[in-house]
Amino acid sequence: METFFSFVNENQDKYVEKLREIVGIRSVSSSANYRPDTIRMGEWLIAELERLGASTKRVEPGTQELEGATVPLPPVVLATYGTDPSKKTVLIYGHYDVQPALLSDGWTHDPFTLTEDEKGRLLGRGASDDKGPVLGWLCTIEAFQKTGLDLPVNIKFCFEGMEESGSVGLDKVIIREASDYFKDVDCVCISDNYWLGTSKPCLTYGLRGVSYFQLSVKGPAKDLHSGVFGGTVHEPMTDLVHLMTRLVDVNGKILIPGIMDQVAELTDQEKQIYKDISFDIQDLRGSLGSETEIYDSAEDLLMHRWRYPSLSLHGIEGAFYSPGEKTVIPANPIGKFSIRTVPNMDSDKVTELVCDYVKSEFKKLGSKNTVDVWCGHAGRPWVSSPNHWNFVAAAKAVETVFGCKPDLTREGGSIPVTLTFEEALHKNVLLLPMGASDDGAHSINEKVDRRNFVEGIKLYGAYFYELAKVAEE
Amino acid sequence: METFFSFVNENQDKYVEKLREIVGIRSVSSSANYRPDTIRMGEWLIAELERLGASTKRVEPGTQELEGATVPLPPVVLATYGTDPSKKTVLIYGHYDVQPALLSDGWTHDPFTLTEDEKGRLLGRGASDDKGPVLGWLCTIEAFQKTGLDLPVNIKFCFEGMEESGSVGLDKVIIREASDYFKDVDCVCISDNYWLGTSKPCLTYGLRGVSYFQLSVKGPAKDLHSGVFGGTVHEPMTDLVHLMTRLVDVNGKILIPGIMDQVAELTDQEKQIYKDISFDIQDLRGSLGSETEIYDSAEDLLMHRWRYPSLSLHGIEGAFYSPGEKTVIPANPIGKFSIRTVPNMDSDKVTELVCDYVKSEFKKLGSKNTVDVWCGHAGRPWVSSPNHWNFVAAAKAVETVFGCKPDLTREGGSIPVTLTFEEALHKNVLLLPMGASDDGAHSINEKVDRRNFVEGIKLYGAYFYELAKVAEE
């Protein structure tokens, strides 16, 4: 790999230039105005893939209603590079759309002009999420070509342009192509998350799911004046906060019986993973902007982010929410809360436990109002084995490029496409991030460090190399 | 009074016509567009008062910023009718502005065209609130004049055009004129509230005050993603609902120690007042649109509306409030609640008790977040003696006109001008409503029943008559 690594080092400015070119394409998927730019970004990728000799397939997922107009969805770009039946085939996913960004939001530079600062930070919208990684894969192929090295795996690409807007249309494409365009895929790699910190790469093998609930308390037919009715009627808002209080305590302990019984037991092997992870509570405090963490140890904090469920109260619909004062008795406030789910929690069972508990606690209140509770959306948790050859290959690649073992991490949030790939293809999925924890995806001054970008390209190459070598078990 | 009553009966269609004329003047005080109409309504009253022989004083309270423009405030119309030093002088307050109204809100007729239906309901914006009562006083004077009867009291009028928009500018006028234009006033009468039901008049001798609180819990520097942080940080929203739960139980019981200790004890005489009141729980259920009242007896319900404090939770600022789902951990939710206050509660003491309690309960929670709580606005309760000669005169007038004793009522809400008059003039204030409980002030299809309007004019005349006779004690 030394030839490859040297070539990448020597050509890094070209890669940064190319990143500058595509950061300049304003592929903001949430805006109808930028839809032509978003489509153009998809077309740029098709052209670049074909220039590299890949065969491509442009899939049009259809149209959507956006800001009062019917607009075409950006294409899902599929591509095939290499079809040698003696090689493994890896499916690479990435997205070419970005979050909105305005200079007036507080950016120090124009967000769509990639700007490198004195610390080697490449600032620009999408630099880390997810144009840097997407471009990284293409640079990797080019480096193999230019150095005359054989690319030791076949690659399938799946690049979408709607990730920042709910991946509209993508699931159908994946499910349809699972037995067609993706049928020879042996493993999947997604590079769309972040290192746990800023110095050490990680491989991510788990994500929490989420079950989102709404809890409605109904009383009077319409909002009441608290002067006229206060003290004489059962107020739905009072009932609601009493119920919300019974869901979770101030230390984050879920009070719904049966929920914790479903959580997979902590094994000794798993405990060891947490011991090996480098995580500084000061980093957490930095992103919080406060010192309000519940646990003292890094292990406890990480376990409660990744492998234990949590319950958050998000807000109340139908009550007073503006600044100032209003003396209303809300007639039908609706509490919003969600449970982050983990193995082996079953979404249906969670819903059943929540609904039964809320209704039985409501009965205990003795109010004359009525209650309703429902799960609006449930996404399953995902956990993979860090012992799978896909992870083993990636871990070796990290050791080769960075000289250290990767952190084995999970994430507290969801990346729904992970589960879609796993369920549709029945293949192992690996999350292999390029960016660091402080990249500020979705924030102002998003950046990818030059180091992460360049070493990331090397990592991708080393990953291909290790994938070819590793024994499929 | 028989001559007077007959005359009113015979001329009632003329009064209805006049009401139709002024309902047609769109004196919506909240709208800059309608400000000229609102001023025109004030000028109509000045002209009418002068036609009746009153001397008038047009007070300009100044200007206000409204919908981006500086507009003049509508005049406060002062007038004097009679200056005989041997007669008592009564100050009459009313307002000539109205709430907004649009046919498209659901009115069955144009809201600014007074329309009588087959049940004798005079439908139109302001018919009951408060153009009917304001006009009623003028019709009363005219009826005394036309029947050649001596008006047995001197009258001072104070009509404002900003009541529906916070009475901007009025307090200053009242306080300034207390020792000047209003210096000879012996008692005050306000006709701007409603009967307890639909069949029997009432005199109102008390109003609850209100202390409005905001309760802020602060943790992280900005809103967090519940996937990334859920389970690892003390969530301010969780702390907040736990605190809100500790303010009041689902049966409306205030849980803040010391609050109930301040409430005036229930006397036997007061108990008797409640026994005599005709109040049907079905009426309450009608206005609730539900059967969610806390108490079974009319006495309990009325006492808890009028003479006991209540605590209502109004909502939360800074949390998620829209339909749909958002997985946010709010960084700084602010709970809104208010306490309806009654004699002998002291606003400062209430604030102290609330703030001390919230802070001590917060400490018990053991959260690392911080709490702040403050009283944004406190209006005092008001209670008058129904044994005062002003009330005695009004009660006799009710017996004369309606053949029954009036209900002696209080109200759960506030009418701030009541307290202003009492504090500025140090004279007894009587609330003498014309309209019925189902008039729908502020709602669509506001109405005053022809019966209430016509008998109301008779009541006003009889009240003047009884005022002259009653001994000042």
Coordinates of C-alpha atoms in Angstrom, one line a residue, chain B residues 20 108-109 114-123 445 447-450:
Chain B
R20 CA -78.5 48.9 15.3
T108 CA -74.8 33.5 10.9
H109 CA -75.3 37.2 9.9
L114 CA -77.8 44.1 14.2
T115 CA -80.2 41.3 13.4
E116 CA -83.1 40.1 15.5
D117 CA -84.0 36.4 15.4
E118 CA -87.3 34.7 16.1
K119 CA -86.3 34.3 19.8
G120 CA -85.8 38.0 20.3
R121 CA -82.0 37.8 20.3
L122 CA -80.4 40.9 19.0
L123 CA -77.3 39.5 17.2
N445 CA -72.9 35.4 17.2
K447 CA -76.2 38.8 21.2
V448 CA -78.2 40.6 23.8
D449 CA -81.7 39.4 24.4
R450 CA -84.3 42.1 23.7

